[in-house]
mmCIF file of C-alpha atoms and ligand atoms in Angstrom:
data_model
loop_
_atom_site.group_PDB
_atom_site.id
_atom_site.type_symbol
_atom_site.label_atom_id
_atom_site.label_comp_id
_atom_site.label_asym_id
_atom_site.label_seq_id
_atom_site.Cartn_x
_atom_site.Cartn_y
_atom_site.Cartn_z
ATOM 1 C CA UNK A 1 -13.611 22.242 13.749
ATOM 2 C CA UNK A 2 -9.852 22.051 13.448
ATOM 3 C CA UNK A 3 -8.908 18.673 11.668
ATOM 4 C CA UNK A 4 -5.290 17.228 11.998
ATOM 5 C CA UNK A 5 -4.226 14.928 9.146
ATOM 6 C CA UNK A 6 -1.113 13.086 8.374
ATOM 7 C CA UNK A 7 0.420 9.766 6.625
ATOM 8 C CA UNK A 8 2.043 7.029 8.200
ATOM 9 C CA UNK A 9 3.846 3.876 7.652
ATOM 10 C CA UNK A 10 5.426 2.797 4.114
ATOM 11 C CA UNK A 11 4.548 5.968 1.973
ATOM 12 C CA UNK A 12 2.576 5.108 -1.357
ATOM 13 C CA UNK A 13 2.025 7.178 -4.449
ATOM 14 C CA UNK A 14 -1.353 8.963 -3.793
ATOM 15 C CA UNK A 15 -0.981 9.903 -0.311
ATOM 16 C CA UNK A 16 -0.164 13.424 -1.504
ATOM 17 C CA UNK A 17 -3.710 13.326 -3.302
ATOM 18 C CA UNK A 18 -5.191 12.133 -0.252
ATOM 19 C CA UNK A 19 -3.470 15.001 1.975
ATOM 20 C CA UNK A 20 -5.011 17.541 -0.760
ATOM 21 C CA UNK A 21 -8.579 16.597 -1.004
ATOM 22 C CA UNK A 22 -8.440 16.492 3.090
ATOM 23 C CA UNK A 23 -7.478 20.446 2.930
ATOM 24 C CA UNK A 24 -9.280 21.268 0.234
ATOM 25 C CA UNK A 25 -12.822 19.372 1.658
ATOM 26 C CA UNK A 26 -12.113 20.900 4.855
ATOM 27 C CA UNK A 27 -11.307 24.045 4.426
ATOM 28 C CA UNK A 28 -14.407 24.344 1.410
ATOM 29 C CA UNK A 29 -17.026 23.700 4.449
ATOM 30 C CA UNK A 30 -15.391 26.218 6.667
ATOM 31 C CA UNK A 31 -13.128 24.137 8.847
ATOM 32 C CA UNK A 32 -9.305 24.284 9.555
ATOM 33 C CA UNK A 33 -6.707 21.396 8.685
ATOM 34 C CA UNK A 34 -3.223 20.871 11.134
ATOM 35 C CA UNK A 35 -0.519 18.916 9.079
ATOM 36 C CA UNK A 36 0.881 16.912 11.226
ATOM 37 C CA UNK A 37 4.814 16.011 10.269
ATOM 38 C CA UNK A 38 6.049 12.699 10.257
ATOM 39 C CA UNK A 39 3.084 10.765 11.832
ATOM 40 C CA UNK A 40 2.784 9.232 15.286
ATOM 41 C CA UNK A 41 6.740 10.343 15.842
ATOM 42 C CA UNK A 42 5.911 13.737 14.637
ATOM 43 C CA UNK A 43 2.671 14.436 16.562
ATOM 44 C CA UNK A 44 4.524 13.163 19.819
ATOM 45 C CA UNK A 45 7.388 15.881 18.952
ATOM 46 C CA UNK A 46 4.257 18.391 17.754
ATOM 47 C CA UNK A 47 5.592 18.341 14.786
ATOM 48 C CA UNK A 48 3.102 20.538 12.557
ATOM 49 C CA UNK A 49 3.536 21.440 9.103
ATOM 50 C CA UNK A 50 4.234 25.391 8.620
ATOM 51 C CA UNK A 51 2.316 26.863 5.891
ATOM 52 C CA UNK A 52 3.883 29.729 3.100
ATOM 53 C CA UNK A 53 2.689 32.365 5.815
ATOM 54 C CA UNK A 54 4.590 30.797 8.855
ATOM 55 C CA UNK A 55 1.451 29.867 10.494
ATOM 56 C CA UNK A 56 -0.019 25.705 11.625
ATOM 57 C CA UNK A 57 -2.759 25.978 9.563
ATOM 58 C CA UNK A 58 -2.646 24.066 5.956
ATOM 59 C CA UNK A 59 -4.049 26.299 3.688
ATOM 60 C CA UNK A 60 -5.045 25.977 -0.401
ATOM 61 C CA UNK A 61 -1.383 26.788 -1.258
ATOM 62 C CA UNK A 62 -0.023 24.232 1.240
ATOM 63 C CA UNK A 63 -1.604 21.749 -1.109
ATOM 64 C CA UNK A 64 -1.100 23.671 -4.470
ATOM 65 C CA UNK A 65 0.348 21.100 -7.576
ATOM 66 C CA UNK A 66 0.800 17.973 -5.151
ATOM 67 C CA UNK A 67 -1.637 15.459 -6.408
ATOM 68 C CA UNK A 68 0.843 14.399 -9.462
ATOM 69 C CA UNK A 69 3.766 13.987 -6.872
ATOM 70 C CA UNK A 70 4.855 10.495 -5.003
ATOM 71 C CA UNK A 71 6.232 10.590 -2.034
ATOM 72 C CA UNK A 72 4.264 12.534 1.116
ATOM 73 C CA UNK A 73 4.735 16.360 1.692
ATOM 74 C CA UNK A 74 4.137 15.630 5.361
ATOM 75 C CA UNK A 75 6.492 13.011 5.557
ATOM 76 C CA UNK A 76 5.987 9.429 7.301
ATOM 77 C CA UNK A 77 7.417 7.401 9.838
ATOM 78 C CA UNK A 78 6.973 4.504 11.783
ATOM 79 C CA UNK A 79 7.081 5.087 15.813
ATOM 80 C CA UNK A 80 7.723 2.925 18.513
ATOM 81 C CA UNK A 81 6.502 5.447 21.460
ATOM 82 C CA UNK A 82 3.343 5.438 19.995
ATOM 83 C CA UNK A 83 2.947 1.751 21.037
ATOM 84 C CA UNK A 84 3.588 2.613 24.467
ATOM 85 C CA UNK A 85 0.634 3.640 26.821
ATOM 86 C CA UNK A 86 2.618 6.047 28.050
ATOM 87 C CA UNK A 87 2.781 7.466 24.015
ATOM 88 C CA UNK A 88 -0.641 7.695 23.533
ATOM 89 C CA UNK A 89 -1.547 9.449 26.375
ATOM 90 C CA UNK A 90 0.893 11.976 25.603
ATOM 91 C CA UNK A 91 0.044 12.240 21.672
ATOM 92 C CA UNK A 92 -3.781 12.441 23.765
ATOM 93 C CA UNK A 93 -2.339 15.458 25.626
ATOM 94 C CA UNK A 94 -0.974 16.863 22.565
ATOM 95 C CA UNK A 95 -4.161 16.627 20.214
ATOM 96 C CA UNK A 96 -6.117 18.579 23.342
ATOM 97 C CA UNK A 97 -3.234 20.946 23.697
ATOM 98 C CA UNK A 98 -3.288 21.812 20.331
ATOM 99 C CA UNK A 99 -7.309 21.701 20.296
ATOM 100 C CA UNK A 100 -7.891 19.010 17.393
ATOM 101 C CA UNK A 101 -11.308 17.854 17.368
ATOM 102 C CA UNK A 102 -10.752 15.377 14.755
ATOM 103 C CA UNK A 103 -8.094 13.123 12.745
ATOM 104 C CA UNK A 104 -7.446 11.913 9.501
ATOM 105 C CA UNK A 105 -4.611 9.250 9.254
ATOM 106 C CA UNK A 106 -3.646 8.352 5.791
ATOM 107 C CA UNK A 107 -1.974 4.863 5.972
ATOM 108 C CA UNK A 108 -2.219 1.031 6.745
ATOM 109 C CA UNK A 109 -3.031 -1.515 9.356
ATOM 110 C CA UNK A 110 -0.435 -0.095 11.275
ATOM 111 C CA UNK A 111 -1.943 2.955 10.867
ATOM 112 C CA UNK A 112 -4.987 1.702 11.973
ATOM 113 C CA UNK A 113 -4.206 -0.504 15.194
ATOM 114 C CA UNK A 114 -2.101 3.152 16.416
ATOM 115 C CA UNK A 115 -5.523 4.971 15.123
ATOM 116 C CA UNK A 116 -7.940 2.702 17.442
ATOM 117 C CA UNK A 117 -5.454 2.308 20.328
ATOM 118 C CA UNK A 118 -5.397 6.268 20.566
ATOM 119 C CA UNK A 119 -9.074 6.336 20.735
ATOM 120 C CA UNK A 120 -9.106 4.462 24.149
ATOM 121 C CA UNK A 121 -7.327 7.738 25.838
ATOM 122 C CA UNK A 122 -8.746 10.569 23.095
ATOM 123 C CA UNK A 123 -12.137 11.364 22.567
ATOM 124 C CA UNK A 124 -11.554 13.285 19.220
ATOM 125 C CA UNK A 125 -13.251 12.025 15.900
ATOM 126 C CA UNK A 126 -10.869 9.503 13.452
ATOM 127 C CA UNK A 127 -11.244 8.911 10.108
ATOM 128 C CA UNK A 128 -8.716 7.167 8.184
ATOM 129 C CA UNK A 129 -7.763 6.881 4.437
ATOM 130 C CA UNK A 130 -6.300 3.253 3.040
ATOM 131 C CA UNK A 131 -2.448 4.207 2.033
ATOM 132 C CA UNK A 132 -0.490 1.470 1.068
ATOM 133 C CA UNK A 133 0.807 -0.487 -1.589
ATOM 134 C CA UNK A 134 -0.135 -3.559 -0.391
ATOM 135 C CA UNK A 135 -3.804 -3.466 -0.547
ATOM 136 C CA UNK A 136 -3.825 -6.005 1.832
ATOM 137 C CA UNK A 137 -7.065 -4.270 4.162
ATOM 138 C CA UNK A 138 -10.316 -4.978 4.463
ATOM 139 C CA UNK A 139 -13.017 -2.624 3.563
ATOM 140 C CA UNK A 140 -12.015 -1.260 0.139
ATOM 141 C CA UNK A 141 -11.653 -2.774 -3.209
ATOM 142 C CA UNK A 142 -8.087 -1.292 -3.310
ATOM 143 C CA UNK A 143 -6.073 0.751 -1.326
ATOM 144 C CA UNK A 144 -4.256 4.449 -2.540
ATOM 145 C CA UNK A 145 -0.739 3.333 -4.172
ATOM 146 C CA UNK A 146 -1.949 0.161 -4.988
ATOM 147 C CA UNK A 147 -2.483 0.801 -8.859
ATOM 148 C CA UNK A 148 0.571 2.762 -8.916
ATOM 149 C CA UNK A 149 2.918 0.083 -7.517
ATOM 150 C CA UNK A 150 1.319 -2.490 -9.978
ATOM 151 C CA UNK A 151 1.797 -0.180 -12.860
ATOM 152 C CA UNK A 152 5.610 0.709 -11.811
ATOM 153 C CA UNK A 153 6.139 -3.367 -11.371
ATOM 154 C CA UNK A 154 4.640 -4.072 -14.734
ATOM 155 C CA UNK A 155 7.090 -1.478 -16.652
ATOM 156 C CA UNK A 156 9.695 -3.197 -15.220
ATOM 157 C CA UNK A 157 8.575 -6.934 -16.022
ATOM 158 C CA UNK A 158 8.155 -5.909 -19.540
ATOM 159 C CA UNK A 159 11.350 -4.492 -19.749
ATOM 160 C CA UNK A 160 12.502 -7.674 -18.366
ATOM 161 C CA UNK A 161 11.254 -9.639 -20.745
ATOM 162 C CA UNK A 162 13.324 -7.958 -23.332
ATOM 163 C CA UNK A 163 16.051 -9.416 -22.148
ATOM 164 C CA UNK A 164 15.275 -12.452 -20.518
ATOM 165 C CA UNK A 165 13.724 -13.403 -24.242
ATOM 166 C CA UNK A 166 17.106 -11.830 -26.270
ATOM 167 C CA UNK A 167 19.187 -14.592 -23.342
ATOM 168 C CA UNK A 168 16.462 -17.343 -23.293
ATOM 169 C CA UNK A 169 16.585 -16.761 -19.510
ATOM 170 C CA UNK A 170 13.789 -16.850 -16.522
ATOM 171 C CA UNK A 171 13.426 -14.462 -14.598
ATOM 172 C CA UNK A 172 12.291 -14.329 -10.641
ATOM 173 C CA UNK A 173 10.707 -10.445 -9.400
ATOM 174 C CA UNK A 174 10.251 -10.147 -6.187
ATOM 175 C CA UNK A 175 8.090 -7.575 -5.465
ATOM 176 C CA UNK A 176 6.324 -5.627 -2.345
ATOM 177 C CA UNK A 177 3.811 -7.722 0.030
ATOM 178 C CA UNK A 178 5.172 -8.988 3.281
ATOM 179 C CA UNK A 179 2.061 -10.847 4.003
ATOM 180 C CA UNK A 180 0.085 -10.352 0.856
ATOM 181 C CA UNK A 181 0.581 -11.619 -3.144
ATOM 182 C CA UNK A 182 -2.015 -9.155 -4.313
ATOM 183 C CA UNK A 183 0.671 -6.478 -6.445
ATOM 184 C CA UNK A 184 2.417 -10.246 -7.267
ATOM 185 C CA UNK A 185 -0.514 -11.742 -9.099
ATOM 186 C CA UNK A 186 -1.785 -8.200 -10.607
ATOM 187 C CA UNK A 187 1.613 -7.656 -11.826
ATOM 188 C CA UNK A 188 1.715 -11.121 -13.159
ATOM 189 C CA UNK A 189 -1.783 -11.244 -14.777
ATOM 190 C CA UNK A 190 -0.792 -7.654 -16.504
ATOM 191 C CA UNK A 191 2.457 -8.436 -17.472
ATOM 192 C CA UNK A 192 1.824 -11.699 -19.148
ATOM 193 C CA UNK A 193 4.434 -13.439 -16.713
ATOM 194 C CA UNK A 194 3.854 -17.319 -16.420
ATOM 195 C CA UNK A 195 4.159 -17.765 -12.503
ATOM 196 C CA UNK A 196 3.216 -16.314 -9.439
ATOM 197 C CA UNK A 197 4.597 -16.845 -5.873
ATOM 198 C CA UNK A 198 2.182 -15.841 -2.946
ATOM 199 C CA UNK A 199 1.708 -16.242 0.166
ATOM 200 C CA UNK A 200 -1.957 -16.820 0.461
ATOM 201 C CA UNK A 201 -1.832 -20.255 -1.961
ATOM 202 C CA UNK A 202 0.419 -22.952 -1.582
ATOM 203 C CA UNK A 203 3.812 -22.665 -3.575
ATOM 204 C CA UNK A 204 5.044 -26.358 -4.761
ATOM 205 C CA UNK A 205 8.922 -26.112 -6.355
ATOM 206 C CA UNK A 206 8.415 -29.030 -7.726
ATOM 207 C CA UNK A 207 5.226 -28.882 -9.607
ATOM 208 C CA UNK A 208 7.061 -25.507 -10.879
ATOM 209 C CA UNK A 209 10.366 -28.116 -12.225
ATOM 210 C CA UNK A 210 7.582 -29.651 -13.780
ATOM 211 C CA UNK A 211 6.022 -26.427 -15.523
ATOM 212 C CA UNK A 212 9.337 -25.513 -16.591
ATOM 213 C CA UNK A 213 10.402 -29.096 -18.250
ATOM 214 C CA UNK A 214 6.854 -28.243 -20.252
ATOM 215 C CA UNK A 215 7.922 -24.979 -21.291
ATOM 216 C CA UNK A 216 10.795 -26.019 -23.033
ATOM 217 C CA UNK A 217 8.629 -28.785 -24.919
ATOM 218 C CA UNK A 218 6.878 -26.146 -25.907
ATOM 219 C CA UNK A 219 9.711 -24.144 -27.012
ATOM 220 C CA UNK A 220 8.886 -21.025 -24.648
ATOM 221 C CA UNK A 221 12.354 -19.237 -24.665
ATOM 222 C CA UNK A 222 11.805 -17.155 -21.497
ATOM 223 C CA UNK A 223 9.959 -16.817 -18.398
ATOM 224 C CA UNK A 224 9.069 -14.510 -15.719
ATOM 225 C CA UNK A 225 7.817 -15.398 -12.566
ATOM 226 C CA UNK A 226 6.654 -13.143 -9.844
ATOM 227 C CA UNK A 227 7.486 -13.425 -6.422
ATOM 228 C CA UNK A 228 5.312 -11.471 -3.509
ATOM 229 C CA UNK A 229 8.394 -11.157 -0.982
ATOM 230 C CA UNK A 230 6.126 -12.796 1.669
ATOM 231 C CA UNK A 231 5.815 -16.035 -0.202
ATOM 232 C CA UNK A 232 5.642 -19.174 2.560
ATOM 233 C CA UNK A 233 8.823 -20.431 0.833
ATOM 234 C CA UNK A 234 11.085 -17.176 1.022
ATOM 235 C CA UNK A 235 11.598 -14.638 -1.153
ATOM 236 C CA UNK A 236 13.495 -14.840 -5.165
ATOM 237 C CA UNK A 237 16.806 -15.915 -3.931
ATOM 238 C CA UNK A 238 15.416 -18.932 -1.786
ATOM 239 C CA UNK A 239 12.932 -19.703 -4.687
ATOM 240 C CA UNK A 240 16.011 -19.565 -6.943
ATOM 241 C CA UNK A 241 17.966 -21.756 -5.477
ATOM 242 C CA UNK A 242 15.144 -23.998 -4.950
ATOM 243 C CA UNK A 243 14.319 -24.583 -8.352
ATOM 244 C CA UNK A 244 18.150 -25.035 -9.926
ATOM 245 C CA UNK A 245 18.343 -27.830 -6.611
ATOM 246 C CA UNK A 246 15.162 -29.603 -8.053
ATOM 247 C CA UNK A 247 16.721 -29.468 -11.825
ATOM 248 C CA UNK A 248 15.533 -25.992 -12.820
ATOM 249 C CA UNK A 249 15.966 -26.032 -16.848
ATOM 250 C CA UNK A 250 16.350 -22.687 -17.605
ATOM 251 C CA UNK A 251 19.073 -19.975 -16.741
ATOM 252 C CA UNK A 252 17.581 -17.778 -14.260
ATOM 253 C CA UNK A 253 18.463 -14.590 -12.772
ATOM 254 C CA UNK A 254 17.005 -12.653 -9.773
ATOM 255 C CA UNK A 255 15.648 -8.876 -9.520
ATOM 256 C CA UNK A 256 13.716 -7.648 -6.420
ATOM 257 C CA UNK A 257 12.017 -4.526 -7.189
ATOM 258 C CA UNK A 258 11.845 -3.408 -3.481
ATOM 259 C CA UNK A 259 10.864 0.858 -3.050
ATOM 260 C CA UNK A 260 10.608 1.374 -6.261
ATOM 261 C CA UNK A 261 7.497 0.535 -6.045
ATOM 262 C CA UNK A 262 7.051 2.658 -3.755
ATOM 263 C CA UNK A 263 7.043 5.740 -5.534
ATOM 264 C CA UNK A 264 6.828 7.460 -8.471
ATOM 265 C CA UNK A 265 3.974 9.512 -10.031
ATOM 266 C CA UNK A 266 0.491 8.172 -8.836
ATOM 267 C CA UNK A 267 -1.008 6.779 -11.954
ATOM 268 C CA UNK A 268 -4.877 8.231 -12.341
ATOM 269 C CA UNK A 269 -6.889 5.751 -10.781
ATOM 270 C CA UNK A 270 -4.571 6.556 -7.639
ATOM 271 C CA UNK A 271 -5.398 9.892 -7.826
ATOM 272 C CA UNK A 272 -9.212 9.939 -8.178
ATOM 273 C CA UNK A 273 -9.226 7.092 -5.412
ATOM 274 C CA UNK A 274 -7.015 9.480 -3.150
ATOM 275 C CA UNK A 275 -9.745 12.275 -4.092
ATOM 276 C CA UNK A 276 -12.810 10.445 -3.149
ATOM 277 C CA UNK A 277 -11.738 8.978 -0.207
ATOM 278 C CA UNK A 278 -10.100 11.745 1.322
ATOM 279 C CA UNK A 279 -13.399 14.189 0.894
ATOM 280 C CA UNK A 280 -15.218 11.168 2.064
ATOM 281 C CA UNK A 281 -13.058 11.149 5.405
ATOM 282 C CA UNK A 282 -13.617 14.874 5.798
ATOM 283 C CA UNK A 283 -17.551 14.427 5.683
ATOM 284 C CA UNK A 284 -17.372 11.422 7.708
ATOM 285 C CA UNK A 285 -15.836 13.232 10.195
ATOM 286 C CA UNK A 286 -17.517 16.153 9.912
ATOM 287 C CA UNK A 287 -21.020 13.830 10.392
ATOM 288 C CA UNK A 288 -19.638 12.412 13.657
ATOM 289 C CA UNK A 289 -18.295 9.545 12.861
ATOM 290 C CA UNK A 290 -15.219 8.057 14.318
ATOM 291 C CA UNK A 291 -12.937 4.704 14.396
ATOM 292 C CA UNK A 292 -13.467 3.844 10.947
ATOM 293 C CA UNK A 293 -11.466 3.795 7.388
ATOM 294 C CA UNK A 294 -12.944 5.288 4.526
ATOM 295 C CA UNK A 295 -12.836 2.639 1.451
ATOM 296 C CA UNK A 296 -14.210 2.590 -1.741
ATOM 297 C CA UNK A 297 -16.293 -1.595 -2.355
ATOM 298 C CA UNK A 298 -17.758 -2.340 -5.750
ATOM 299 C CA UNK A 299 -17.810 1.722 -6.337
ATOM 300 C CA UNK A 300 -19.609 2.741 -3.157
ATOM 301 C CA UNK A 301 -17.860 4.700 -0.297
ATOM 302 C CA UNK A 302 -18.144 3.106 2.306
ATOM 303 C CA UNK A 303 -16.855 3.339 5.870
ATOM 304 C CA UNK A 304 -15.306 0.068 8.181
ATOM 305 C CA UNK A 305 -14.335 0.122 12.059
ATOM 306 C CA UNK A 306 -10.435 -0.094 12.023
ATOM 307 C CA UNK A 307 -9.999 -3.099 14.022
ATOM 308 C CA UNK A 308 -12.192 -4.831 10.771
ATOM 309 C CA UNK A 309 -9.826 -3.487 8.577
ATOM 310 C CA UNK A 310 -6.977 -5.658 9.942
ATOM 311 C CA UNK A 311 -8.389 -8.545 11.890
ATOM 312 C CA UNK A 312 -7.907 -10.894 8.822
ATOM 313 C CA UNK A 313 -5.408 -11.456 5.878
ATOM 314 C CA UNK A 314 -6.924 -10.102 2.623
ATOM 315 C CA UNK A 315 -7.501 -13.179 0.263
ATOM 316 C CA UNK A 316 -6.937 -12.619 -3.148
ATOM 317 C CA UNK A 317 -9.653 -13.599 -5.780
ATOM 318 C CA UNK A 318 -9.514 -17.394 -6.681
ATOM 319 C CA UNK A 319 -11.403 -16.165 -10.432
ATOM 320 C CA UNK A 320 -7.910 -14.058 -10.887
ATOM 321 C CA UNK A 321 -5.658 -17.071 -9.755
ATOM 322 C CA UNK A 322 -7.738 -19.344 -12.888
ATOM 323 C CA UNK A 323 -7.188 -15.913 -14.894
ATOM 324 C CA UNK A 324 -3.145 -16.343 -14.649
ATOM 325 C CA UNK A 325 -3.058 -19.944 -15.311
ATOM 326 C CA UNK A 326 -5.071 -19.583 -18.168
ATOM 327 C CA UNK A 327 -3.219 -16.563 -19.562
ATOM 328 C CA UNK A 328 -0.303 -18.286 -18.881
ATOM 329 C CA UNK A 329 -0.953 -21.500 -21.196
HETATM 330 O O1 F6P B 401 4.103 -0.625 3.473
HETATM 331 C C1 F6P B 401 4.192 -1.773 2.788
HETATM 332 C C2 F6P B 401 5.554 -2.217 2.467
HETATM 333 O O2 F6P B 401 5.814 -1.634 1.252
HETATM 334 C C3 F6P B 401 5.728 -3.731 2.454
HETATM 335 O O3 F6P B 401 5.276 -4.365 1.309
HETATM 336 C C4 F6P B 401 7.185 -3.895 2.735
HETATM 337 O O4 F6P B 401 7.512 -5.125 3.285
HETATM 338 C C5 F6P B 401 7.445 -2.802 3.703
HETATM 339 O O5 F6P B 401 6.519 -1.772 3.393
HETATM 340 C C6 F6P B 401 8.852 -2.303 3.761
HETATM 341 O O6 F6P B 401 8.874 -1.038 4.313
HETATM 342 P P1 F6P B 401 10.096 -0.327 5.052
HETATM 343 O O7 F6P B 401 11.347 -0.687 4.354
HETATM 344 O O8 F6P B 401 9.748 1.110 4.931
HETATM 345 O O9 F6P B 401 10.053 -0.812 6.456
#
């Protein structure tokens, strides 16, 4: 069977892991692996990764030393000619030209909605792999770049704090999620940071004044709160200028953390999540499955149809909201 696999969408730390256990899995039961360039864009140009010997095959060196590296070795993009019927008849045409039985899309619900509207006009296996920092699908505990992002955010709150402590300052970081606060409230729960902004709970400026007012009672000389950059209310700089409006009492200054947190080194849990789930993809496929995501729930590997894996917002636990109030106190 000749597999093709490549990442697509916003890149996260792990996806080179991912890519790796793909080959390696595939090639270890006897099959071959196409590395597809630049995702949708790049399969529609037939784009296909050359190996050390100038052939389209990955092979074991095509892979060697990549699982500690961010970034993607087979580089991502975002295409609007996929979208397009028109697009995915002609990737369709490609994948049979190029006789791919199967394909293993690393990425996120983007990913996915391009993964199940190719299906309609291919009848090739697909088996994706959760890439993203967001972790905002549904069907695995957490997605590959997730941990990493957190981790990255985290070293830079701390750092923060230095500073914002030393000034007697607060401090608003945005960081990644367009429509989801889970890196916001891990970061904020690991960090130690008093406030987090997200989009899936409510966020009241006012009730925030009123925090604040408390703080100083309390003598706290500086605060950091975390903003997910989807937050209903707008991102740092809105929430900023917000709070001084409503009486904020503290100096505050702004940092969004943007890509940054988008690579980096994938930390380990990255790495052995990358591993598991992209061997797990390979058998899946190899078993005859098709149109799902491999995930990882409550330590099981498990596999979900695409079209679950976007059709809702992920919610984030309530138990880890109470967590960062309490911490917080
Ligand atoms: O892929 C997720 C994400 O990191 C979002 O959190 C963010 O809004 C978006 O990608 C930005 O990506 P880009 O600048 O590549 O379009």
């Amino acid at each position: 069977m000749r597999i093709g696999v490549f990442t697509s969408g916003g890149d996260a730390p792990g996806m080179n892991a991912c890519i790796r256990a793909v080959v390696r899995s595939a090639l270890a039961a006897g099959h071959e692996v196409a590395g597809i360039s630049r995702g949708y864009s790049g399969l529609l140009a037939e784009d296909f990764l050359r190996s050390e010997d100038g052939g389209r095959r990955m092979t074991l060196r095509s892979v060697s030393d990549i699982a500690r590296r961010g970034g993607t070795i087979l580089h991502t993009s975002r295409s609007q000619e996929f979208r397009t019927e028109a697009g995915l008849r002609k990737a369709a045409d490609i994948l049979r030209k190029h006789e791919i039985d199967a394909l293993i899309p690393i990425g996120g619900d983007g990913t996915f909605r391009g993964a199940a509207a190719l299906a309609r006009f291919w009848d090739g296996r697909i088996v994706g792999c959760p890439g993203t920092i967001d972790n905002d699908l549904l069907g695995t505990d957490y997605t590959i770049g997730f941990a990493t992002a957190v981790q990255t955010a985290v070293d830079a709150v701390d750092k923060l704090r230095d500073t914002a402590d030393a000034h007697e300052r607060m401090f608003l970081v945005e960081v990644m999620g367009r429509h989801c606060g889970s890196i916001a409230l891990f970061c904020a729960i690991a960090s130690g940071a008093e406030i987090a902004a997200i989009p899936e709970t409510p966020t009241r400026t006012d009730e925030i004044v009123r925090l604040l007012h408390e703080f100083v009672q309390r003598r706290k000389t500086s605060v950091m709160m975390i903003v997910a950059e989807g937050d209903e209310q707008g991102g740092a700089v809105e929430l900023q200028r917000q709070l001084q409006e409503l009486g904020c009492p503290y100096e505050t200054r702004v940092l969004a953390l943007g890509h940054l947190q988008r690579g980096g080194s994938p930390v380990f849990s990255d790495r052995i999540l990358a591993s598991r789930l992209g061997d797990f993809a390979v058998r899946a496929v190899l078993e005859g499955r098709t149109g799902v995501m491999a995930g990882e729930i409550g330590g099981r590997l498990v596999l979900t149809p695409f079209e679950e894996t976007y059709a809702a917002h992920r919610q984030v636990d309530p138990e880890d909201m109470r967590l960062l109030q309490i911490m917080a106190t």
